[in-house]
mmCIF file of C-alpha atoms in Angstrom:
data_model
loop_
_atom_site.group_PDB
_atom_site.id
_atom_site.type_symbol
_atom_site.label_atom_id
_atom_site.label_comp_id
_atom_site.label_asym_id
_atom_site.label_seq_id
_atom_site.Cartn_x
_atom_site.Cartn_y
_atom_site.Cartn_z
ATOM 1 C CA UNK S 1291 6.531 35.400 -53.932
ATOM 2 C CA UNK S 1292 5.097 32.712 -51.996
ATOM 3 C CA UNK S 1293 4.083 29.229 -52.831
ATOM 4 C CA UNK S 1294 2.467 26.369 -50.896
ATOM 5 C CA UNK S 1295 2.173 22.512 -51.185
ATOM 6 C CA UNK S 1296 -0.959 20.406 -50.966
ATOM 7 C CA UNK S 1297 -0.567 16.709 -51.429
ATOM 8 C CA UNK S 1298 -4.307 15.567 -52.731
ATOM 9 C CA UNK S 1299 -4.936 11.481 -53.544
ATOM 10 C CA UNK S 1300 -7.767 10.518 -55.199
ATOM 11 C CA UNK S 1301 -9.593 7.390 -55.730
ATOM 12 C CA UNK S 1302 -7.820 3.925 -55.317
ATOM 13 C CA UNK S 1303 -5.907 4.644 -59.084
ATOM 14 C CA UNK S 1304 -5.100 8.177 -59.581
ATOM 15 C CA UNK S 1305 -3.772 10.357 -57.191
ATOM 16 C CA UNK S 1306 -1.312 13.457 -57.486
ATOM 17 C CA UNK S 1307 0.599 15.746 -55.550
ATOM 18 C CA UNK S 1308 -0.124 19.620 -56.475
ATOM 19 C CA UNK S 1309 1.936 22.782 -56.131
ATOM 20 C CA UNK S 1310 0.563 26.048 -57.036
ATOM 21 C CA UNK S 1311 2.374 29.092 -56.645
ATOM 22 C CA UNK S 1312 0.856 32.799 -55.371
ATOM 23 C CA UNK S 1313 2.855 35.128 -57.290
ATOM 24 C CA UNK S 1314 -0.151 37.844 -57.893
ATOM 25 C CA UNK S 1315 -0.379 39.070 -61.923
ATOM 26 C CA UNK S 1316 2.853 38.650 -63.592
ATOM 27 C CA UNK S 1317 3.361 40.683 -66.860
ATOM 28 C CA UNK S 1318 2.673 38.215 -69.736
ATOM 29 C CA UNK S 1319 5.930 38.467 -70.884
ATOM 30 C CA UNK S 1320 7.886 36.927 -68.083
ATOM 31 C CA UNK S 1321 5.168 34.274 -67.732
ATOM 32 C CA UNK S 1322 7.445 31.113 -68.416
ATOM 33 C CA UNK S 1323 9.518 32.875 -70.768
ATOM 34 C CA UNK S 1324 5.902 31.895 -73.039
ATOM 35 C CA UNK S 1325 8.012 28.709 -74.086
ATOM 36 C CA UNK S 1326 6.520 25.123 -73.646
ATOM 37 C CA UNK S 1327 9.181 22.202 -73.673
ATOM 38 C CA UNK S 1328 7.899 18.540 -74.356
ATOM 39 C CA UNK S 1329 9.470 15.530 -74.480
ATOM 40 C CA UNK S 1330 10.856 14.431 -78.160
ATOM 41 C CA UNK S 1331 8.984 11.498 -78.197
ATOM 42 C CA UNK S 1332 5.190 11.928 -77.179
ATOM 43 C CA UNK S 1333 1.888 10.103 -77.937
ATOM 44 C CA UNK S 1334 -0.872 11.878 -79.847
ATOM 45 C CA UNK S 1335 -3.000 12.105 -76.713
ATOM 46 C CA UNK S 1336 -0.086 14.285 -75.029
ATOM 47 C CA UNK S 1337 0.430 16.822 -78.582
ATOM 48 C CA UNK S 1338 -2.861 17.457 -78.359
ATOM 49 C CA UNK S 1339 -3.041 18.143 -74.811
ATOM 50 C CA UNK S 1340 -0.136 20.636 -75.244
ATOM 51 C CA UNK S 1341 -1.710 22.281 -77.688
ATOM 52 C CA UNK S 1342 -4.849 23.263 -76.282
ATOM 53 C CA UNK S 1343 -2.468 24.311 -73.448
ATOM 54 C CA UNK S 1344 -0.492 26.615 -75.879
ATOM 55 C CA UNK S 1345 -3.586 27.850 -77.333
ATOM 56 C CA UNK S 1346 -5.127 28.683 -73.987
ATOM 57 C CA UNK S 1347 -2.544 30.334 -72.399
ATOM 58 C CA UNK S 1348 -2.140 32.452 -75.668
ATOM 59 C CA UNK S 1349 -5.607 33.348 -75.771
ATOM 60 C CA UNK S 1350 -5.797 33.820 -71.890
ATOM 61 C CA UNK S 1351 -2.253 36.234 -72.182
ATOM 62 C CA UNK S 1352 -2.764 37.493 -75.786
ATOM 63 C CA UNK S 1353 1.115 36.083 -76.014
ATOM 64 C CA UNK S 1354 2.241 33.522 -78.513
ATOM 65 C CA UNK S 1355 3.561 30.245 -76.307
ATOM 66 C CA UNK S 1356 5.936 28.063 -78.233
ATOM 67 C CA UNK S 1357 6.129 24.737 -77.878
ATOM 68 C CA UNK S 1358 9.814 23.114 -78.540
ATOM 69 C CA UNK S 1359 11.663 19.744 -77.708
ATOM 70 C CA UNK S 1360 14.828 21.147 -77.714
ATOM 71 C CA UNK S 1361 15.729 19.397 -74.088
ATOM 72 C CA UNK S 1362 15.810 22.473 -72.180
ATOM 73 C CA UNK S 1363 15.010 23.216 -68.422
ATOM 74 C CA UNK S 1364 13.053 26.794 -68.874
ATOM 75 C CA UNK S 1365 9.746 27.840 -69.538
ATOM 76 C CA UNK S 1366 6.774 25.130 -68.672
ATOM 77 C CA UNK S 1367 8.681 21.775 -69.164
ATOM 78 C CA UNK S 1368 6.699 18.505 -69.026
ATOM 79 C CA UNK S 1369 8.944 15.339 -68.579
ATOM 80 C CA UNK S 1370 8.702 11.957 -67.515
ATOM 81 C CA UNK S 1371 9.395 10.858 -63.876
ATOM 82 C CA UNK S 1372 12.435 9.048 -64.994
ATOM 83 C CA UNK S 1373 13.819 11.300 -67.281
ATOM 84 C CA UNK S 1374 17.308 12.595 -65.650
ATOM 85 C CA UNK S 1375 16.107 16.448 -65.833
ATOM 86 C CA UNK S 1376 13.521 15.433 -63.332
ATOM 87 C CA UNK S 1377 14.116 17.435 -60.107
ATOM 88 C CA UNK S 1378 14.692 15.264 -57.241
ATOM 89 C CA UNK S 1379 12.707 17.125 -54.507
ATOM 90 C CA UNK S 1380 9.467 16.967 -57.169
ATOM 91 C CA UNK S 1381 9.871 13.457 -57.939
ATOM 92 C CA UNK S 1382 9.557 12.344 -53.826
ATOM 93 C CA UNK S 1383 6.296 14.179 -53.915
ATOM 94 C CA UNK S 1384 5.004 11.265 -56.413
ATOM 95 C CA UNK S 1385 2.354 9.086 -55.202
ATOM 96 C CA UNK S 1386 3.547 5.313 -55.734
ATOM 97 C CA UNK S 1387 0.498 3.511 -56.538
ATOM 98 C CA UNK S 1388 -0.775 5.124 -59.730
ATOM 99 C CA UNK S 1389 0.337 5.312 -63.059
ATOM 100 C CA UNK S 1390 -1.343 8.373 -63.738
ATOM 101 C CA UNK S 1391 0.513 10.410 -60.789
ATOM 102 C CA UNK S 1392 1.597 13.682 -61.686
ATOM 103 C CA UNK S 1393 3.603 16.707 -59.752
ATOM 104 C CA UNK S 1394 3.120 20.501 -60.703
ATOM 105 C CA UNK S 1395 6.501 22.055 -58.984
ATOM 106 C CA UNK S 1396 7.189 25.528 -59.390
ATOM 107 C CA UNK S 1397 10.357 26.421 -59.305
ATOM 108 C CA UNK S 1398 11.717 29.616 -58.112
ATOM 109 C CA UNK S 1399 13.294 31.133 -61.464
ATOM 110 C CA UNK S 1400 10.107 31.230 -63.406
ATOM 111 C CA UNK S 1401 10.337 27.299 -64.077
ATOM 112 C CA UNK S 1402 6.917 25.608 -63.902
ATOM 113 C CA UNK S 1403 7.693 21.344 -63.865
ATOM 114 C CA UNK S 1404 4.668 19.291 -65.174
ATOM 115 C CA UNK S 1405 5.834 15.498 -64.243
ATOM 116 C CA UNK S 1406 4.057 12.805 -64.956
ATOM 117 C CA UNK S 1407 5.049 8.451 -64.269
ATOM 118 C CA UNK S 1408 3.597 8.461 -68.449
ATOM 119 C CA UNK S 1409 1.935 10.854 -71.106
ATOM 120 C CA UNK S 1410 -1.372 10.166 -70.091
ATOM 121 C CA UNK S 1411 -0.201 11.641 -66.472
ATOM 122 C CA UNK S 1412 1.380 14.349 -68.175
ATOM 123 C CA UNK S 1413 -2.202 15.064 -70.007
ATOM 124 C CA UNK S 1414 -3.884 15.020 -66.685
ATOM 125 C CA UNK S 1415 -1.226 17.618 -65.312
ATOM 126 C CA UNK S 1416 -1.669 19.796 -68.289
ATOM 127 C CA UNK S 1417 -5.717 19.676 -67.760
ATOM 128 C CA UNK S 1418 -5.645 20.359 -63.718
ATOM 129 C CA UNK S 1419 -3.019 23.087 -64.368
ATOM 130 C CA UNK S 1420 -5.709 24.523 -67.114
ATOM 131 C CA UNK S 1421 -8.493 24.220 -64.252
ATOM 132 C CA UNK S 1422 -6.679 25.895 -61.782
ATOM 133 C CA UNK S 1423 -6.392 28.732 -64.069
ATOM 134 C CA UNK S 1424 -10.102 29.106 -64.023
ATOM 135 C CA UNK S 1425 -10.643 27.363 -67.449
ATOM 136 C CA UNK S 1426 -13.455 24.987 -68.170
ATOM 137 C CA UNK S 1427 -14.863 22.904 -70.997
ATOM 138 C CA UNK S 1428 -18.168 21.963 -70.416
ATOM 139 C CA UNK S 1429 -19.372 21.133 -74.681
ATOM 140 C CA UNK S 1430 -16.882 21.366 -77.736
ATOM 141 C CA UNK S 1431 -18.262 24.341 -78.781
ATOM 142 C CA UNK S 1432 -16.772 27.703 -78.073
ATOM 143 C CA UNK S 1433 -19.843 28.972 -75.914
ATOM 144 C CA UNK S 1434 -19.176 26.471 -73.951
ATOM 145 C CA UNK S 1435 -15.646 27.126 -72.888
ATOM 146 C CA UNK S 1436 -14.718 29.154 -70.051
ATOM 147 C CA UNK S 1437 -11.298 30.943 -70.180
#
């Protein structure tokens, strides 16, 4: 397994750093243990990011991905820059001058870390991590999505 860095700014506002890990075709059932783990306390925008996350990875892996808030560290976890679970070599790859920074960090047990300085980062994180999958939503009907 082999993964790679790229640190990508964009605009004067938003900019991110991005970490995708090469890993080849995993079976589906060791892709993040098909658990997604949210903060207790998000904003509507964020739910219903995570759930067109859940339902895309399911229909992408014909696996049912749960999303919980039971605080653990497995799985895709999405948390706040300042929440304490935070790893400290992901949070020094966030940009400082945007509020809607985010970090994808892969970690090496099958961990992937969506962190985000708010939820609207953490929407943004979910998105580009959807788009880097090869998905696509160019109209809100279902012709029109790419998965």
């Amino acid at each position: 397994m082999s993964a790679f860095s790229l640190f990508v700014r964009r605009g004067l506002t938003s900019g991110f750093a991005l970490t995708l890990m090469l890993s080849g075709v995993a079976a589906a059932e060791t892709l993040y243990r098909q658990k997604i783990q949210i903060p207790a306390s998000t904003r509507p925008e964020l739910k219903a990011a995570v759930e067109d996350l859940r339902a895309t990875l399911n229909r992408m892996t014909g696996k049912e991905f749960a999303v919980t808030t039971d605080g653990s560290a497995e799985g895709i976890v999405l948390r706040r820059l300042e929440d304490p679970q935070t790893p400290a070599d992901a949070a020094k790859l966030m940009p400082m001058d945007s509020a809607e920074a985010f970090v994808l960090w892969p970690a090496g047990d099958g961990t992937l870390w969506m962190i985000g300085r708010s939820d609207l980062a953490l929407c943004h994180a979910v998105y580009r991590y959807l788009e880097e999958l090869g998905c696509r939503w160019y109209k809100k009907k279902k012709k029109w999505t790419l998965i």
